Amino acid sequence: DIEIVTTEMLKSKITYIENKIKNILKESENTRLIKEGINTLIIGRPNVGKSSILNKLIDEEKAIVTDIEGTTRDIVEGNVVIEGVSLNIIDTAGIRETTDIIEKIGVEKSINLIEKADLIILVINNNEFITKEDVDLIEQTSNKNRIIFINKIDLDSRIDKSIIEGKNYVEGTTFYEKGLDSLKSKIVEMFNLDKIEKSSFTYLTNARQITLLKECLLLVENVKEGLSKGEPIDLLEIDIKRTWELLGDVIGENYSEELLDQLFSQFCLGK
Ligand code: GDP
Ligand code: MG
C-alpha cells in the first residue's frame, strides 16, 4: 500500500531531519558558550550570601559583603574560567517586595536579567524560614538552567527541605568554603563543559538562523507526532512545506512553489 510506504518513509526521514536539527542547535549553543561564555546570574533575597558566593567563585573581594540588607544596590560583575569556558557572573541586588521606588527598579532589573541568563544560581539562606520571595524565585526560574545554593549550613537549619526536593541543589557555606566545588562540578555537568569540543567553531552563530531552526524543530516534531497518530499526510504536508521554506531561509536560499509542488506530487497522497 503506497500510503503506508509513504508514511513509513516520511517517519524515518523526519526523524533523521529532527536529529540533524537537534545536533546543529546543540553544537551552535556550545559554540556560543565557548565564544561568549556562560551568562550566569546570582539571585536570591537580600543577605542570603550572593555577593559572598560571587567573591568565592572569582577568588576576589569584588562585591562588598555586609550584614546590612540592600548592600548590593546595582549589579556587580565577575569572571572565572571553568574547564576552558568563561562564566560571566552577575551578582544582583537582593530581590524582595518593596515600596521604595529606587529599590524597586533594582529588583525589576534583577528579574529581567533572569530571562537572558544561561545559568541561574539561586541562593537560599539555610538559617531562615523559606519566604514567599524564595518560593516565587524558585517558580520564576523553574524552566531555566538553575542550581539552588543553600548557603549558611554552618548555622542551624530552618528551611523546609520539601521545597527543594528533587531539584538541582547544593548545600554549602561561603565561610568554610563548603559546597563551592560541588557548585562548580554541577555547572560542568550541566553544560557538559568537560566534553564539548573547544576547537570546533562550525555551525550557526547568527541568532536569526538559530530562531528559524528552532521553529523548524517544532514543526518537525509536530509532523512526527502527526505521523504516529496517523493523521492524513496532506495535513502534515503544510508543516513539511513550511519546514522546507524555513530551512531555505536558514541557508539563505529559497525554493519556489513550483519546485515544492513538483516534489510533493511525487508522493501519492491518497487523494
Ligand atoms: P547578599 O546580600 O546576598 O549579597 O549577601 P552577602 O554576601 O552580602 O552576605 C550577607 C551576610 O551574610 C554577611 O554578613 C556575610 O558575612 C554573611 N554570610 C555569607 N555567607 C555566609 C555563610 O556561609 N555563613 C554565615 N554564617 N554567614 C554568611
Ligand atoms: Mg550582595
CSV table of C-alpha atoms and ligand atoms in Angstrom, one decimal:
chain,number,residue,atom,x,y,z
A,1,ASP,CA,0.0,0.0,0.0
A,2,ILE,CA,1.6,3.2,-1.2
A,3,GLU,CA,0.2,5.4,1.6
A,4,ILE,CA,1.7,3.2,4.3
A,5,VAL,CA,5.0,3.2,2.4
A,6,THR,CA,4.9,7.0,2.2
A,7,THR,CA,4.1,7.2,6.0
A,8,GLU,CA,7.0,4.9,6.9
A,9,MET,CA,9.4,6.7,4.6
A,10,LEU,CA,8.3,10.1,6.0
A,11,LYS,CA,8.7,8.8,9.5
A,12,SER,CA,12.3,7.8,9.0
A,13,LYS,CA,13.2,10.9,7.0
A,14,ILE,CA,11.5,13.2,9.6
A,15,THR,CA,13.4,11.5,12.4
A,16,TYR,CA,16.6,11.9,10.5
A,17,ILE,CA,15.9,15.6,10.0
A,18,GLU,CA,14.9,16.1,13.6
A,19,ASN,CA,18.2,14.6,14.8
A,20,LYS,CA,20.2,16.7,12.4
A,21,ILE,CA,18.4,19.9,13.6
A,22,LYS,CA,18.9,19.0,17.2
A,23,ASN,CA,22.6,18.4,16.7
A,24,ILE,CA,23.1,21.6,14.9
A,25,LEU,CA,21.3,23.5,17.6
A,26,LYS,CA,23.3,21.8,20.3
A,27,GLU,CA,26.6,22.5,18.6
A,28,SER,CA,25.6,26.1,17.9
A,29,GLU,CA,24.7,26.6,21.5
A,30,ASN,CA,28.1,25.1,22.6
A,31,THR,CA,29.9,27.3,20.1
A,32,ARG,CA,28.2,30.4,21.5
A,33,LEU,CA,29.0,29.3,25.1
A,34,ILE,CA,32.7,28.8,24.2
A,35,LYS,CA,32.9,32.1,22.4
A,36,GLU,CA,30.9,34.3,24.7
A,37,GLY,CA,30.9,32.5,28.0
A,38,ILE,CA,28.0,31.4,30.2
A,39,ASN,CA,26.0,34.3,31.4
A,40,THR,CA,25.5,33.5,35.0
A,41,LEU,CA,23.2,35.3,37.4
A,42,ILE,CA,23.3,35.0,41.1
A,43,ILE,CA,19.9,35.8,42.6
A,44,GLY,CA,18.1,35.5,45.9
A,45,ARG,CA,16.7,37.5,48.8
A,46,PRO,CA,18.9,40.1,50.5
A,47,ASN,CA,21.6,38.8,52.9
A,48,VAL,CA,21.5,35.2,51.8
A,49,GLY,CA,25.1,35.4,50.7
A,50,LYS,CA,25.0,36.2,46.9
A,51,SER,CA,27.9,38.6,47.0
A,52,SER,CA,30.0,36.2,49.1
A,53,ILE,CA,29.4,33.5,46.6
A,54,LEU,CA,30.5,35.7,43.7
A,55,ASN,CA,33.7,36.6,45.6
A,56,LYS,CA,34.5,33.0,46.3
A,57,LEU,CA,33.8,31.9,42.8
A,58,ILE,CA,36.1,34.6,41.3
A,59,ASP,CA,38.5,34.4,44.2
A,60,GLU,CA,38.5,38.2,44.7
A,61,GLU,CA,36.7,40.5,47.1
A,62,LYS,CA,34.9,42.3,44.3
A,63,ALA,CA,31.5,42.7,45.7
A,64,ILE,CA,31.0,44.3,49.1
A,65,VAL,CA,29.7,42.0,51.8
A,66,THR,CA,28.0,43.2,54.9
A,67,ASP,CA,25.2,42.1,57.1
A,68,ILE,CA,23.1,45.1,56.0
A,69,GLU,CA,20.3,44.3,53.7
A,70,GLY,CA,20.5,46.1,50.4
A,71,THR,CA,24.3,46.3,50.4
A,72,THR,CA,24.4,45.4,46.7
A,73,ARG,CA,22.3,48.1,45.1
A,74,ASP,CA,23.3,47.6,41.5
A,75,ILE,CA,24.8,44.7,39.7
A,76,VAL,CA,28.4,43.6,40.2
A,77,GLU,CA,30.1,41.5,37.5
A,78,GLY,CA,32.9,39.0,37.8
A,79,ASN,CA,34.5,36.4,35.7
A,80,VAL,CA,36.0,32.9,36.2
A,81,VAL,CA,37.1,30.3,33.7
A,82,ILE,CA,35.9,26.7,34.3
A,83,GLU,CA,37.1,23.9,32.0
A,84,GLY,CA,38.1,26.5,29.4
A,85,VAL,CA,34.8,28.2,29.4
A,86,SER,CA,34.2,31.6,30.9
A,87,LEU,CA,31.5,32.1,33.5
A,88,ASN,CA,30.3,35.7,33.2
A,89,ILE,CA,28.8,36.2,36.6
A,90,ILE,CA,26.4,38.9,37.6
A,91,ASP,CA,25.7,39.4,41.3
A,92,THR,CA,22.4,41.2,41.7
A,93,ALA,CA,20.6,43.4,44.2
A,94,GLY,CA,18.6,41.2,46.6
A,95,ILE,CA,15.1,40.5,45.3
A,96,ARG,CA,12.3,41.4,47.8
A,97,GLU,CA,8.9,43.1,47.9
A,98,THR,CA,9.5,46.8,48.3
A,99,THR,CA,7.6,50.1,48.1
A,100,ASP,CA,10.8,52.0,47.7
A,101,ILE,CA,10.8,53.2,44.1
A,102,ILE,CA,14.5,53.1,43.6
A,103,GLU,CA,15.0,49.7,45.1
A,104,LYS,CA,12.0,48.5,43.0
A,105,ILE,CA,13.9,49.5,39.8
A,106,GLY,CA,16.9,47.5,41.0
A,107,VAL,CA,14.7,44.5,41.8
A,108,GLU,CA,13.0,44.7,38.4
A,109,LYS,CA,16.4,44.9,36.7
A,110,SER,CA,17.4,41.6,38.5
A,111,ILE,CA,14.2,39.9,37.4
A,112,ASN,CA,14.6,41.0,33.8
A,113,LEU,CA,18.1,39.5,33.8
A,114,ILE,CA,16.7,36.1,34.6
A,115,GLU,CA,15.3,35.8,31.1
A,116,LYS,CA,18.6,36.5,29.5
A,117,ALA,CA,20.8,34.3,31.7
A,118,ASP,CA,22.2,30.9,30.6
A,119,LEU,CA,22.6,29.9,34.2
A,120,ILE,CA,20.9,30.9,37.4
A,121,ILE,CA,22.4,30.4,40.8
A,122,LEU,CA,19.5,30.8,43.2
A,123,VAL,CA,20.7,31.3,46.8
A,124,ILE,CA,18.6,30.4,49.8
A,125,ASN,CA,19.6,31.0,53.4
A,126,ASN,CA,19.6,27.7,55.4
A,127,ASN,CA,19.3,29.7,58.6
A,128,GLU,CA,15.9,31.3,57.8
A,129,PHE,CA,12.4,30.1,57.1
A,130,ILE,CA,11.5,29.9,53.4
A,131,THR,CA,9.6,33.0,52.4
A,132,LYS,CA,7.2,33.9,49.6
A,133,GLU,CA,10.1,35.6,47.8
A,134,ASP,CA,12.1,32.3,47.8
A,135,VAL,CA,9.1,30.4,46.5
A,136,ASP,CA,8.5,33.0,43.8
A,137,LEU,CA,12.1,32.8,42.7
A,138,ILE,CA,12.1,29.0,42.6
A,139,GLU,CA,9.0,29.2,40.4
A,140,GLN,CA,10.2,32.0,38.1
A,141,THR,CA,13.4,30.1,37.3
A,142,SER,CA,11.9,26.6,37.0
A,143,ASN,CA,12.3,26.4,33.3
A,144,LYS,CA,15.9,27.8,33.3
A,145,ASN,CA,19.3,26.1,33.8
A,146,ARG,CA,19.3,26.6,37.6
A,147,ILE,CA,21.3,25.5,40.5
A,148,ILE,CA,19.9,26.2,44.0
A,149,PHE,CA,22.7,27.0,46.5
A,150,ILE,CA,21.6,26.5,50.1
A,151,ASN,CA,24.0,28.8,51.9
A,152,LYS,CA,25.0,29.2,55.6
A,153,ILE,CA,24.9,25.5,56.5
A,154,ASP,CA,27.3,26.4,59.3
A,155,LEU,CA,24.2,27.7,61.0
A,156,ASP,CA,21.0,25.9,62.2
A,157,SER,CA,18.7,24.7,59.5
A,158,ARG,CA,15.3,26.4,59.4
A,159,ILE,CA,14.4,25.7,55.8
A,160,ASP,CA,11.7,23.3,54.8
A,161,LYS,CA,13.6,20.8,52.6
A,162,SER,CA,10.5,19.6,50.8
A,163,ILE,CA,10.5,22.9,48.8
A,164,ILE,CA,13.8,21.9,47.1
A,165,GLU,CA,13.3,18.1,47.0
A,166,GLY,CA,14.0,16.7,43.6
A,167,LYS,CA,15.6,20.0,42.4
A,168,ASN,CA,19.2,20.5,41.4
A,169,TYR,CA,20.7,22.0,44.6
A,170,VAL,CA,24.0,22.2,46.5
A,171,GLU,CA,24.4,22.9,50.2
A,172,GLY,CA,27.3,24.9,51.4
A,173,THR,CA,28.7,27.9,53.3
A,174,THR,CA,30.9,30.6,52.0
A,175,PHE,CA,32.5,30.8,55.4
A,176,TYR,CA,34.2,27.5,55.3
A,177,GLU,CA,34.2,27.3,51.5
A,178,LYS,CA,31.9,24.2,51.6
A,179,GLY,CA,29.8,23.4,48.5
A,180,LEU,CA,31.6,25.7,46.1
A,181,ASP,CA,33.5,22.8,44.4
A,182,SER,CA,30.2,20.9,44.1
A,183,LEU,CA,28.6,24.0,42.6
A,184,LYS,CA,31.4,24.2,40.0
A,185,SER,CA,31.0,20.4,39.3
A,186,LYS,CA,27.3,20.9,38.8
A,187,ILE,CA,28.0,23.7,36.3
A,188,VAL,CA,30.5,21.5,34.4
A,189,GLU,CA,27.9,18.7,34.3
A,190,MET,CA,25.0,20.9,33.3
A,191,PHE,CA,26.8,22.3,30.2
A,192,ASN,CA,29.0,19.3,29.5
A,193,LEU,CA,32.0,21.6,29.8
A,194,ASP,CA,34.4,18.7,30.0
A,195,LYS,CA,33.0,17.1,26.9
A,196,ILE,CA,32.4,19.9,24.4
A,197,GLU,CA,34.8,20.2,21.6
A,198,LYS,CA,36.5,23.6,22.2
A,199,SER,CA,38.1,23.8,18.8
A,200,SER,CA,35.1,23.4,16.6
A,201,PHE,CA,33.6,26.7,15.6
A,202,THR,CA,31.3,25.4,12.9
A,203,TYR,CA,27.6,25.8,12.8
A,204,LEU,CA,25.3,28.7,13.3
A,205,THR,CA,26.1,31.7,15.4
A,206,ASN,CA,23.5,34.0,13.9
A,207,ALA,CA,20.6,34.5,16.3
A,208,ARG,CA,18.1,34.7,13.5
A,209,GLN,CA,19.2,31.4,12.0
A,210,ILE,CA,19.0,29.7,15.3
A,211,THR,CA,15.5,31.1,15.9
A,212,LEU,CA,14.5,29.8,12.4
A,213,LEU,CA,16.0,26.4,13.2
A,214,LYS,CA,14.2,26.2,16.5
A,215,GLU,CA,10.9,26.9,14.6
A,216,CYS,CA,11.8,24.1,12.2
A,217,LEU,CA,12.3,21.7,15.1
A,218,LEU,CA,8.9,22.5,16.4
A,219,LEU,CA,7.3,21.8,13.0
A,220,VAL,CA,9.3,18.6,12.5
A,221,GLU,CA,8.2,17.4,15.9
A,222,ASN,CA,4.6,18.2,15.0
A,223,VAL,CA,4.9,16.2,11.8
A,224,LYS,CA,6.4,13.3,13.7
A,225,GLU,CA,3.6,13.3,16.2
A,226,GLY,CA,1.0,13.6,13.4
A,227,LEU,CA,2.6,10.7,11.6
A,228,SER,CA,2.5,8.5,14.7
A,229,LYS,CA,-1.2,9.4,15.3
A,230,GLY,CA,-2.0,8.5,11.7
A,231,GLU,CA,-3.0,12.0,10.7
A,232,PRO,CA,-3.6,12.4,6.9
A,233,ILE,CA,-0.4,13.3,5.1
A,234,ASP,CA,-2.0,16.2,3.2
A,235,LEU,CA,-2.5,17.8,6.5
A,236,LEU,CA,1.1,17.3,7.6
A,237,GLU,CA,2.3,18.4,4.2
A,238,ILE,CA,1.7,22.0,5.3
A,239,ASP,CA,4.2,21.8,8.1
A,240,ILE,CA,6.7,19.9,5.9
A,241,LYS,CA,6.5,22.6,3.3
A,242,ARG,CA,6.9,25.3,5.9
A,243,THR,CA,10.0,23.5,7.3
A,244,TRP,CA,11.5,23.3,3.9
A,245,GLU,CA,10.9,27.0,3.4
A,246,LEU,CA,12.4,27.9,6.8
A,247,LEU,CA,15.4,25.6,6.1
A,248,GLY,CA,15.8,27.6,2.9
A,249,ASP,CA,15.8,30.8,4.8
A,250,VAL,CA,18.5,29.4,7.2
A,251,ILE,CA,20.9,28.8,4.4
A,252,GLY,CA,19.7,31.9,2.5
A,253,GLU,CA,18.1,30.1,-0.4
A,254,ASN,CA,14.5,30.0,-1.2
A,255,TYR,CA,12.8,27.4,-3.2
A,256,SER,CA,9.9,28.1,-5.5
A,257,GLU,CA,6.3,26.9,-5.0
A,258,GLU,CA,6.6,25.1,-8.3
A,259,LEU,CA,9.6,23.1,-7.1
A,260,LEU,CA,7.8,22.2,-3.9
A,261,ASP,CA,4.6,21.2,-5.8
A,262,GLN,CA,6.6,19.1,-8.1
A,263,LEU,CA,8.3,17.4,-5.2
A,264,PHE,CA,5.1,16.8,-3.4
A,265,SER,CA,3.4,15.5,-6.5
A,266,GLN,CA,5.8,12.6,-6.4
A,267,PHE,CA,4.2,11.4,-3.2
A,268,CYS,CA,1.0,9.5,-3.5
A,269,LEU,CA,-1.2,11.3,-1.0
A,270,GLY,CA,-4.2,9.1,-1.5
A,271,LYS,CA,-6.4,11.9,-2.7
B,1,GDP,P1,23.9,39.2,49.8
B,1,GDP,O1,23.1,40.3,50.3
B,1,GDP,O2,23.0,38.1,49.4
B,1,GDP,O3,24.8,39.6,48.7
B,1,GDP,O4,24.8,38.6,51.0
B,1,GDP,P2,26.3,38.9,51.4
B,1,GDP,O5,27.2,38.1,50.7
B,1,GDP,O6,26.5,40.4,51.5
B,1,GDP,O7,26.2,38.3,52.9
B,1,GDP,C1,25.3,38.8,53.9
B,1,GDP,C2,25.8,38.4,55.3
B,1,GDP,O8,25.8,37.0,55.4
B,1,GDP,C3,27.2,38.9,55.5
B,1,GDP,O9,27.3,39.3,56.9
B,1,GDP,C4,28.0,37.7,55.3
B,1,GDP,O10,29.2,37.7,56.1
B,1,GDP,C5,27.1,36.6,55.8
B,1,GDP,N1,27.3,35.3,55.2
B,1,GDP,C6,27.6,35.0,53.9
B,1,GDP,N2,27.8,33.7,53.7
B,1,GDP,C7,27.7,33.1,55.0
B,1,GDP,C8,27.8,31.7,55.5
B,1,GDP,O11,28.0,30.8,54.7
B,1,GDP,N3,27.5,31.5,56.8
B,1,GDP,C9,27.3,32.6,57.6
B,1,GDP,N4,27.1,32.3,58.9
B,1,GDP,N5,27.2,33.8,57.2
B,1,GDP,C10,27.4,34.1,55.9
B,2,MG,MG,25.1,41.5,47.8
